[in-house]
Coordinates of C-alpha atoms in Angstrom, one line a residue:
M1 CA 8.1 -14.5 26.8
L2 CA 10.5 -12.9 24.3
T3 CA 13.5 -11.8 26.3
I4 CA 17.1 -13.0 26.7
E5 CA 16.6 -13.3 30.4
A6 CA 13.9 -15.9 29.9
L7 CA 16.3 -18.3 28.2
P8 CA 17.6 -21.3 30.2
P9 CA 20.6 -20.2 32.2
Y10 CA 23.2 -22.1 30.2
Q11 CA 21.8 -21.0 26.8
R12 CA 21.4 -17.4 28.1
A13 CA 25.1 -17.4 28.9
I14 CA 26.0 -18.8 25.5
A15 CA 23.8 -16.3 23.8
K16 CA 25.4 -13.4 25.7
G17 CA 28.8 -14.7 24.7
H18 CA 27.9 -14.7 21.0
L19 CA 26.4 -11.2 21.3
G20 CA 29.6 -10.1 23.1
A21 CA 31.5 -11.1 20.0
C22 CA 29.5 -8.5 18.1
G23 CA 30.9 -5.8 20.5
I24 CA 28.0 -5.6 22.9
S25 CA 29.0 -5.2 26.6
Y26 CA 27.8 -7.6 29.3
N27 CA 26.1 -4.7 31.2
D28 CA 24.2 -3.6 28.1
L29 CA 22.8 -7.1 27.8
K30 CA 21.1 -6.6 31.2
K31 CA 19.0 -3.8 29.6
P32 CA 15.9 -4.3 27.5
I33 CA 17.0 -5.5 24.1
I34 CA 15.2 -3.7 21.2
A35 CA 15.2 -5.1 17.6
V36 CA 15.7 -2.3 15.1
V37 CA 14.2 -3.8 11.9
N38 CA 15.6 -1.8 9.0
S39 CA 14.6 -2.1 5.3
W40 CA 17.6 -0.1 4.1
N41 CA 19.2 -0.8 0.7
D42 CA 21.0 1.1 -2.0
I43 CA 18.2 0.5 -4.6
V44 CA 15.0 2.1 -3.3
S45 CA 14.8 5.9 -2.9
G46 CA 12.5 5.5 0.0
H47 CA 15.0 3.3 1.8
C48 CA 18.5 4.5 0.8
H49 CA 18.7 6.9 3.7
L50 CA 17.4 4.5 6.4
R51 CA 20.9 3.8 7.8
E52 CA 20.9 7.3 9.1
V53 CA 17.4 7.0 10.4
A54 CA 18.3 3.8 12.2
E55 CA 21.2 5.5 13.9
E56 CA 18.8 8.2 15.3
V57 CA 16.5 5.4 16.5
K58 CA 19.3 3.6 18.2
R59 CA 20.5 6.8 19.8
G60 CA 17.0 7.3 21.3
I61 CA 16.9 3.7 22.5
R62 CA 20.2 4.1 24.3
E63 CA 19.1 7.4 25.9
A64 CA 16.0 5.7 27.2
G65 CA 18.0 2.9 28.8
G66 CA 17.7 0.1 26.2
T67 CA 20.1 -1.8 24.0
P68 CA 19.4 -1.7 20.2
L69 CA 20.3 -4.6 17.9
E70 CA 19.7 -3.9 14.2
F71 CA 18.9 -6.3 11.4
N72 CA 17.7 -5.9 7.9
T73 CA 14.9 -7.1 5.6
I74 CA 14.3 -6.7 1.9
A75 CA 12.6 -3.8 0.1
M76 CA 11.5 -3.6 -3.5
C77 CA 10.9 -0.4 -5.6
D78 CA 7.6 -0.6 -7.4
G79 CA 8.7 2.1 -9.8
I80 CA 11.6 0.0 -10.9
A81 CA 9.7 -3.3 -10.9
M82 CA 6.8 -1.8 -12.9
G83 CA 5.9 -2.7 -16.5
H84 CA 7.9 -6.0 -16.6
R85 CA 8.1 -9.5 -15.0
G86 CA 9.7 -8.0 -11.9
M87 CA 6.3 -6.7 -10.7
K88 CA 5.2 -10.3 -10.1
F89 CA 7.5 -10.4 -7.1
V90 CA 6.4 -7.2 -5.4
L91 CA 3.1 -8.3 -3.7
P92 CA 4.7 -11.7 -2.7
S93 CA 7.5 -9.7 -1.1
R94 CA 5.0 -8.6 1.5
E95 CA 4.8 -12.1 2.9
I96 CA 8.6 -12.6 2.7
I97 CA 9.2 -9.5 4.7
A98 CA 6.7 -10.4 7.4
N99 CA 8.1 -13.9 7.5
S100 CA 11.7 -12.7 7.7
I101 CA 10.9 -10.5 10.7
E102 CA 9.1 -13.3 12.4
T103 CA 12.1 -15.6 11.8
M104 CA 14.6 -13.1 13.2
I105 CA 12.5 -12.2 16.3
L106 CA 11.2 -15.7 17.3
G107 CA 14.3 -17.5 16.0
H108 CA 16.6 -15.6 18.4
N109 CA 14.1 -15.1 21.2
I110 CA 16.1 -12.3 22.8
F111 CA 14.1 -9.2 22.1
D112 CA 11.9 -7.2 24.5
G113 CA 10.4 -5.0 21.7
M114 CA 11.0 -3.7 18.2
V115 CA 11.2 -0.6 16.1
L116 CA 10.1 -1.1 12.5
I117 CA 11.8 1.2 9.9
G118 CA 10.2 1.2 6.4
S119 CA 8.9 3.5 3.7
C120 CA 7.4 2.0 0.6
D121 CA 4.4 0.1 -0.8
K122 CA 4.6 -3.5 0.5
I123 CA 7.2 -2.9 3.2
V124 CA 5.0 -0.8 5.5
P125 CA 2.1 -3.2 5.4
A126 CA 4.4 -6.2 5.8
M127 CA 6.0 -4.7 8.9
L128 CA 2.6 -4.0 10.4
M129 CA 1.6 -7.6 9.6
A130 CA 4.7 -8.8 11.5
A131 CA 3.9 -6.5 14.4
A132 CA 0.4 -7.9 14.6
R133 CA 1.5 -11.5 14.2
L134 CA 4.3 -11.3 16.9
D135 CA 2.3 -9.0 19.3
I136 CA 5.3 -7.6 21.2
P137 CA 5.9 -4.0 22.1
S138 CA 6.4 -2.3 18.7
I139 CA 6.5 1.1 17.1
M140 CA 6.8 2.1 13.4
V141 CA 9.1 4.7 12.0
T142 CA 8.5 5.7 8.4
G143 CA 11.1 7.1 6.1
G144 CA 9.7 10.6 5.3
V145 CA 8.5 12.2 2.1
I146 CA 10.6 13.6 -0.8
R147 CA 10.2 17.4 -1.2
N148 CA 9.6 17.7 -4.9
Y149 CA 10.9 20.7 -7.0
I150 CA 8.3 20.5 -9.8
T151 CA 4.7 19.6 -9.7
P152 CA 3.4 16.0 -10.4
A153 CA 1.6 17.3 -13.5
E154 CA 4.9 18.6 -14.9
S155 CA 6.6 15.3 -14.2
K156 CA 3.7 13.3 -15.8
E157 CA 3.6 15.5 -18.9
T158 CA 7.3 14.8 -19.5
R159 CA 6.5 11.1 -19.3
Y160 CA 3.7 11.5 -21.8
A161 CA 6.1 13.5 -24.0
F162 CA 8.5 10.6 -23.9
I163 CA 5.8 8.2 -24.9
R164 CA 4.9 10.5 -27.8
G165 CA 8.6 10.6 -28.8
E166 CA 9.0 14.3 -28.1
V167 CA 11.8 13.9 -25.4
D168 CA 14.6 11.4 -25.1
E169 CA 15.6 9.2 -22.2
K170 CA 18.2 11.6 -20.7
Q171 CA 15.7 14.4 -20.7
L172 CA 13.1 12.3 -19.0
V173 CA 15.6 11.2 -16.4
E174 CA 16.7 14.8 -15.7
V175 CA 13.0 15.9 -15.2
T176 CA 12.3 12.9 -13.0
K177 CA 15.3 14.0 -10.8
E178 CA 13.6 17.4 -10.4
Y179 CA 10.5 15.6 -9.2
L180 CA 12.4 13.1 -7.0
P181 CA 15.5 15.0 -6.1
S182 CA 16.6 13.1 -3.0
A183 CA 16.0 10.1 -0.7
G184 CA 12.5 9.6 0.6
I185 CA 9.0 8.4 -0.3
C186 CA 7.7 9.4 -3.7
P187 CA 5.5 12.4 -2.8
V188 CA 2.2 11.3 -4.4
M189 CA -0.8 9.7 -2.7
G190 CA 0.3 6.3 -3.8
T191 CA 0.4 3.1 -1.7
A192 CA 3.5 4.1 0.2
N193 CA 2.2 7.4 1.6
T194 CA -1.3 5.9 2.0
M195 CA 0.1 3.1 4.2
C196 CA 2.2 5.5 6.2
I197 CA -0.9 7.6 6.9
I198 CA -2.8 4.5 7.9
A199 CA 0.1 3.5 10.2
E200 CA -0.2 6.9 11.9
T201 CA -4.0 6.6 12.1
L202 CA -3.7 3.1 13.7
G203 CA -1.6 4.7 16.4
I204 CA 1.5 2.6 15.8
T205 CA 3.6 5.7 14.9
L206 CA 4.0 9.1 16.6
P207 CA 1.8 11.9 15.4
L208 CA 3.2 13.8 12.3
M209 CA 5.4 10.8 11.3
A210 CA 3.6 10.0 8.1
T211 CA 4.1 13.3 6.2
M212 CA 7.4 14.5 7.6
I213 CA 10.0 15.5 5.0
A214 CA 12.8 13.0 4.7
Q215 CA 16.2 14.0 6.2
S216 CA 14.6 17.0 7.9
D217 CA 15.2 18.2 11.4
K218 CA 11.6 17.2 12.2
Q219 CA 12.3 13.7 11.1
K220 CA 15.4 13.4 13.3
K221 CA 13.5 14.6 16.3
L222 CA 10.5 12.2 15.8
V223 CA 12.7 9.3 15.0
R224 CA 14.8 9.8 18.1
Q225 CA 11.7 10.2 20.2
S226 CA 10.4 6.9 18.8
G227 CA 13.5 5.3 20.3
H228 CA 12.4 6.7 23.7
V229 CA 8.8 5.6 23.3
I230 CA 9.6 1.9 22.6
L231 CA 11.2 1.6 26.0
D232 CA 8.0 3.1 27.6
L233 CA 5.9 0.5 25.7
V234 CA 8.3 -2.3 26.9
H235 CA 8.1 -1.2 30.5
K236 CA 4.3 -1.0 30.4
H237 CA 4.0 -4.3 28.5
I238 CA 1.9 -2.6 25.8
T239 CA 1.9 -4.8 22.6
A240 CA 1.0 -4.1 19.0
R241 CA -2.5 -5.6 19.1
K242 CA -3.5 -3.0 21.7
F243 CA -3.5 -0.6 18.8
F244 CA -4.8 -3.0 16.1
T245 CA -8.4 -3.1 17.0
Q246 CA -11.6 -3.3 14.9
A247 CA -12.2 0.3 15.7
A248 CA -8.7 1.3 14.6
F249 CA -9.1 -0.5 11.3
E250 CA -12.4 1.3 10.7
N251 CA -10.6 4.5 11.3
A252 CA -8.0 3.5 8.8
M253 CA -10.6 2.8 6.2
T254 CA -12.3 6.2 6.9
V255 CA -9.0 8.1 6.5
A256 CA -8.0 6.2 3.4
S257 CA -11.4 7.1 1.9
A258 CA -11.1 10.8 2.9
I259 CA -7.7 11.2 1.3
G260 CA -8.4 9.3 -1.9
G261 CA -5.8 6.7 -0.9
S262 CA -4.4 3.8 -2.8
P263 CA -6.8 1.0 -3.8
N264 CA -4.0 -1.4 -2.6
T265 CA -5.3 -0.7 0.9
F266 CA -8.1 -3.2 0.0
L267 CA -5.3 -5.8 0.1
H268 CA -3.3 -4.5 3.0
I269 CA -5.8 -3.5 5.7
P270 CA -7.6 -6.9 5.6
A271 CA -4.1 -8.6 5.7
I272 CA -3.0 -6.8 8.8
A273 CA -6.4 -7.3 10.4
A274 CA -6.2 -11.1 9.6
E275 CA -3.0 -11.3 11.6
C276 CA -5.0 -10.1 14.6
G277 CA -7.8 -12.6 13.9
L278 CA -10.1 -9.9 12.6
T279 CA -12.0 -9.8 9.4
I280 CA -12.3 -6.8 7.1
K281 CA -14.7 -7.2 4.1
R282 CA -14.7 -5.2 0.9
M283 CA -18.3 -4.0 1.4
D284 CA -17.5 -2.7 4.9
Y285 CA -14.8 -0.6 3.2
D286 CA -17.2 0.6 0.5
R287 CA -19.9 1.5 3.0
I288 CA -17.4 3.6 5.0
S289 CA -16.1 5.3 1.8
H290 CA -19.6 6.0 0.6
N291 CA -20.3 7.9 3.8
T292 CA -17.0 9.7 4.1
P293 CA -16.3 13.0 2.2
L294 CA -13.1 13.5 0.2
I295 CA -11.4 16.3 2.1
T296 CA -7.9 16.4 0.5
R297 CA -6.8 16.2 -3.1
V298 CA -3.1 15.5 -3.6
Y299 CA -1.8 13.9 -6.8
P300 CA -3.2 11.8 -8.5
N301 CA -6.5 13.0 -7.2
G302 CA -5.5 16.6 -8.2
K303 CA -2.8 18.0 -10.4
T304 CA -0.7 20.3 -8.2
Y305 CA -0.2 19.3 -4.6
T306 CA 1.7 16.4 -3.0
V307 CA 2.0 14.8 0.4
A308 CA 5.0 17.2 1.0
D309 CA 2.5 20.0 0.7
L310 CA 0.1 18.2 3.0
D311 CA 2.9 18.2 5.7
G312 CA 3.1 22.0 5.3
V313 CA -0.5 22.5 6.4
G314 CA -0.3 20.2 9.5
G315 CA -0.2 16.7 8.2
V316 CA -2.4 13.8 9.3
P317 CA -3.6 15.4 12.6
V318 CA -5.4 18.1 10.5
I319 CA -7.3 15.4 8.6
L320 CA -8.0 13.3 11.7
K321 CA -9.3 16.3 13.6
E322 CA -11.7 17.2 10.8
L323 CA -12.9 13.6 10.6
L324 CA -13.4 13.1 14.3
P325 CA -17.2 12.9 14.0
K326 CA -16.7 9.8 11.8
L327 CA -13.9 8.3 13.8
H328 CA -13.5 6.1 16.9
E329 CA -11.7 8.9 18.8
N330 CA -10.7 6.9 21.9
T331 CA -8.4 4.4 20.1
P332 CA -5.0 4.3 21.8
T333 CA -1.7 5.4 20.3
V334 CA 1.9 4.6 21.1
N335 CA 2.6 7.9 22.9
G336 CA 0.0 7.0 25.6
N337 CA -2.6 9.4 24.3
T338 CA -5.9 8.6 22.6
L339 CA -6.3 9.6 18.9
Y340 CA -8.5 12.5 20.1
D341 CA -5.9 13.8 22.5
N342 CA -3.3 13.7 19.7
V343 CA -5.3 15.8 17.3
K344 CA -7.6 18.0 19.3
N345 CA -5.2 21.0 19.0
A346 CA -4.2 20.4 15.4
P347 CA -4.7 23.3 12.9
N348 CA -8.0 23.7 11.1
P349 CA -8.1 22.8 7.4
D350 CA -6.4 25.3 5.2
G351 CA -9.3 25.2 2.7
T352 CA -7.0 24.5 -0.3
I353 CA -5.1 21.3 0.3
V354 CA -7.4 20.1 3.1
K355 CA -11.1 21.1 3.2
T356 CA -13.8 20.8 5.8
M357 CA -16.4 18.1 5.8
K358 CA -19.0 20.8 5.1
T359 CA -17.2 21.9 2.0
P360 CA -15.4 18.8 0.7
F361 CA -13.9 18.1 -2.7
Q362 CA -16.6 15.5 -3.2
D363 CA -19.4 14.1 -0.9
E364 CA -18.1 10.6 -0.8
G365 CA -14.6 9.0 -0.4
G366 CA -12.1 8.3 -3.0
L367 CA -12.5 4.5 -3.1
A368 CA -15.4 2.3 -4.2
V369 CA -16.4 -1.3 -4.8
L370 CA -18.3 -2.1 -8.0
Q371 CA -20.6 -5.1 -8.0
G372 CA -22.2 -7.1 -10.7
N373 CA -21.9 -10.2 -12.8
L374 CA -18.3 -9.5 -13.7
A375 CA -17.1 -10.4 -10.3
K376 CA -19.1 -12.0 -7.4
D377 CA -16.9 -10.3 -4.8
G378 CA -16.6 -7.0 -6.7
G379 CA -13.9 -4.8 -8.2
V380 CA -12.2 -1.8 -6.8
I381 CA -11.8 1.7 -8.3
K382 CA -10.2 4.9 -7.2
I383 CA -13.1 7.2 -8.0
S384 CA -11.3 10.4 -6.8
A385 CA -9.0 10.0 -9.8
V386 CA -11.9 9.6 -12.3
P387 CA -13.5 12.8 -13.8
K388 CA -17.2 12.8 -12.9
E389 CA -18.2 12.9 -16.6
K390 CA -16.6 9.5 -17.0
W391 CA -18.5 7.8 -14.2
A392 CA -20.7 6.0 -16.7
F393 CA -19.3 4.1 -19.6
R394 CA -20.4 1.4 -22.0
G395 CA -18.3 -0.3 -24.8
P396 CA -17.1 -3.5 -26.4
A397 CA -14.6 -5.7 -24.7
K398 CA -11.1 -6.0 -26.1
V399 CA -9.5 -8.9 -24.2
F400 CA -5.8 -9.5 -23.4
E401 CA -4.4 -12.5 -21.6
S402 CA -1.6 -10.6 -19.9
E403 CA -0.2 -7.1 -19.3
E404 CA 2.5 -7.7 -22.1
D405 CA -0.3 -8.5 -24.6
C406 CA -2.1 -5.3 -23.8
M407 CA 1.1 -3.2 -24.0
E408 CA 1.9 -4.6 -27.4
A409 CA -1.6 -3.8 -28.6
L410 CA -1.1 -0.2 -27.4
D411 CA 2.2 0.0 -29.3
H412 CA 0.4 -1.2 -32.5
N413 CA -2.7 1.0 -32.1
I414 CA -5.0 -2.0 -31.8
I415 CA -7.0 -0.5 -28.9
Q416 CA -9.6 2.0 -30.2
E417 CA -11.6 4.8 -28.6
G418 CA -14.6 3.4 -26.8
D419 CA -13.1 0.0 -25.9
V420 CA -13.3 -1.6 -22.6
V421 CA -9.9 -3.1 -22.2
I422 CA -9.8 -6.4 -20.3
V423 CA -6.5 -7.6 -18.9
R424 CA -6.8 -11.0 -17.2
N425 CA -4.6 -13.7 -15.7
E426 CA -2.9 -11.1 -13.6
G427 CA -4.5 -11.9 -10.2
P428 CA -2.7 -13.3 -7.2
K429 CA -2.8 -16.9 -8.6
G430 CA -3.0 -16.2 -12.3
G431 CA 0.0 -13.8 -12.5
P432 CA 1.2 -15.2 -10.2
G433 CA 1.8 -12.2 -8.0
M434 CA -0.9 -9.8 -9.0
R435 CA 1.0 -7.2 -10.9
E436 CA 0.1 -3.5 -10.8
M437 CA -1.1 -2.2 -14.2
H438 CA 0.2 1.3 -13.6
R439 CA 2.2 1.4 -16.9
V440 CA -1.0 0.3 -18.8
T441 CA -3.0 3.2 -17.1
E442 CA -0.2 5.6 -18.2
V443 CA 0.1 4.4 -21.8
I444 CA -3.6 3.9 -22.4
T445 CA -4.2 7.6 -22.0
K446 CA -3.0 8.1 -25.6
V447 CA -6.3 6.4 -26.6
K448 CA -9.2 8.7 -25.7
N449 CA -12.4 7.5 -24.0
T450 CA -11.4 4.0 -22.9
A451 CA -12.0 1.9 -19.7
L452 CA -9.8 -0.8 -18.1
L453 CA -10.9 -3.9 -16.2
T454 CA -8.4 -6.3 -14.7
D455 CA -8.0 -9.0 -12.1
G456 CA -4.6 -7.4 -11.4
R457 CA -4.2 -4.3 -9.3
F458 CA -3.3 -0.7 -9.6
S459 CA -0.7 1.7 -8.2
G460 CA -2.0 4.4 -6.0
H461 CA -0.4 6.7 -8.6
S462 CA -2.9 5.5 -11.2
A463 CA -5.8 7.6 -12.5
G464 CA -8.6 7.2 -15.0
L465 CA -11.5 4.8 -15.4
A466 CA -9.7 1.7 -14.3
V467 CA -11.4 -1.1 -12.2
G468 CA -9.1 -3.7 -10.8
Y469 CA -8.9 -6.4 -8.1
L470 CA -11.7 -8.4 -9.7
S471 CA -12.5 -11.3 -7.5
P472 CA -12.8 -14.2 -8.3
E473 CA -9.9 -13.8 -10.7
A474 CA -9.6 -15.6 -14.0
A475 CA -7.4 -18.4 -12.5
D476 CA -10.2 -19.1 -10.1
K477 CA -12.7 -19.4 -13.0
G478 CA -14.2 -15.9 -12.3
P479 CA -16.4 -14.4 -15.0
I480 CA -13.5 -12.3 -16.4
A481 CA -12.0 -15.6 -17.7
Y482 CA -15.0 -16.0 -20.1
I483 CA -15.3 -12.6 -21.7
H484 CA -14.8 -12.5 -25.5
N485 CA -13.8 -9.7 -27.8
G486 CA -16.9 -7.6 -28.6
D487 CA -18.9 -8.5 -25.5
M488 CA -20.6 -5.3 -24.3
I489 CA -19.5 -4.1 -20.8
S490 CA -21.2 -1.3 -18.9
I491 CA -19.8 0.6 -15.9
D492 CA -21.8 2.9 -13.6
I493 CA -19.8 4.3 -10.6
E494 CA -22.8 6.3 -9.3
K495 CA -24.7 3.0 -8.8
R496 CA -21.6 1.0 -7.9
R497 CA -22.3 -1.4 -10.7
F498 CA -20.5 -3.0 -13.6
H499 CA -22.3 -5.4 -15.9
W500 CA -21.3 -8.0 -18.6
E501 CA -24.1 -8.0 -21.1
I502 CA -24.4 -11.8 -21.7
T503 CA -27.2 -14.3 -21.3
Q504 CA -26.9 -17.0 -18.6
E505 CA -27.2 -19.6 -21.3
E506 CA -24.2 -18.2 -23.2
E507 CA -22.1 -17.8 -20.1
N508 CA -22.8 -21.4 -19.1
K509 CA -21.8 -22.6 -22.6
R510 CA -18.4 -20.7 -22.3
H511 CA -17.7 -22.3 -18.9
I512 CA -17.7 -25.6 -20.8
T513 CA -15.9 -24.6 -24.0
D514 CA -13.4 -21.9 -23.0
R515 CA -10.0 -23.0 -21.6
I516 CA -8.6 -21.2 -18.6
I517 CA -5.0 -20.1 -19.3
V518 CA -2.6 -20.8 -16.5
S519 CA 0.9 -19.5 -17.3
K520 CA 3.9 -21.7 -16.8
E521 CA 5.9 -20.1 -14.0
P522 CA 9.7 -20.7 -14.0
S523 CA 10.2 -19.1 -10.5
K524 CA 10.0 -21.6 -7.7
Q525 CA 9.1 -18.8 -5.3
L526 CA 6.1 -17.7 -7.4
R527 CA 5.0 -21.3 -8.0
L528 CA 4.8 -21.8 -4.2
Y529 CA 3.0 -18.4 -3.8
R530 CA 0.4 -19.5 -6.4
E531 CA -0.3 -22.6 -4.4
Q532 CA -0.7 -20.7 -1.1
V533 CA -2.3 -17.4 -2.0
T534 CA -6.0 -16.7 -1.4
A535 CA -8.3 -14.3 -3.3
A536 CA -7.7 -10.6 -3.6
S537 CA -11.0 -10.0 -1.8
N538 CA -9.3 -11.7 1.3
G539 CA -6.3 -9.4 1.1
A540 CA -4.3 -12.0 -0.9
I541 CA -3.2 -13.5 2.4
L542 CA -1.7 -17.0 2.3
H543 CA -3.5 -20.2 3.4
E544 CA -2.6 -21.3 6.9

């Protein structure tokens, strides 16, 4: 059992002596000791305010009769890492964060429970993975959403103007600061907000936590209350896996579909479930999404509203209440209520930002799996961010061996209207690290009427006809490795199909003649990751 009192008497005394050197009183060490796991740093806007958040958590823990002990883990900013080599490290950081938390908790063996404080794309799923792995009393606290001053469309248009050479760097930075004026989570329905909403859906956070505005009075209240709740979980011996059930994960997939959430959830939900010994398959997710209406459209699924606006109409409880007929409503949550109890009195949909299931934005969810001879285990697309008139597409392949090659081609106007752009060798192994192609999806918009296929992945911010996460990837000799320039590719979202127009005889021949490109990787960390990581269809988890 994880607790300082379970240590052998002599070691317990020595441990208390070391903790006393940190300024902790002997009497406080007789109370439940709660790990406050903080991902604060000065680099990431979603995390730069988390010192203050941690202080509120610790205040709540002390009020409830516990002793908080804080430690840090790393956090990367996808926005800063995007479009260059740094993005290779982002998905692997998920495993580093989960492992670092496990190391601190099990290595010291003194904690009765933990509060996880995080905000952004890989940090929230990593912390949930750690909670599932350790299975001790746990609660998640998320960092809150930025209140934007301009619309996402205005911010995006300035980015495009920069690409066209119409504004300079300083102008772009100033406009970006209007969109991201303070600390907090970027307000779009990207991976960060999607995963915070999933955490609330799973019941591991308090209600209203996912969409609260950063540094607001509401945040301070909920954060402090979370410090109280962790003590209740400790006293009742309620551990993380009580919330991480198959039913709860099905709820998470339903909600992610209904909000047009990030396709990165196809990596993170299976990875969290795997820590519990559960299996989530892509086609389970697609089945759920196919039968779940899209009931909210915040950017990039729409042009105007953000997650900050979603908070203004009632947040996640409004969505959960409307989706109750499609949810397992009796799943437990950290405050002791069932999901149903938490949302039954929530406001009704406002009809603009959140709609009813009878009058949805579209009849099916925002995420889909395409199947066909391009990938045995399919590819993932965010259909809520694709105009309906572009759901069917056919064109010749234009193949690139990396993101850099594709970006250079875009700079030199090599990609033409009607092309199906193939970016390969960017999967978990091939990258290694499975970079997001968000910068490609932004820049490629200057070429009208194109599609993008990759064994890499996409940001939740991405929009357009972009199919990623192809599995098996090129490095695993998936079909994407053998596509040549000019091969015809067809995509049909309505039928959930994509097709490589090639004879079996020609494909077999290419398997013999074509050489799989495996990049030389100078980073020791990434070389180790390449050796251990499994397919994207498995959540890119590591081999045991």
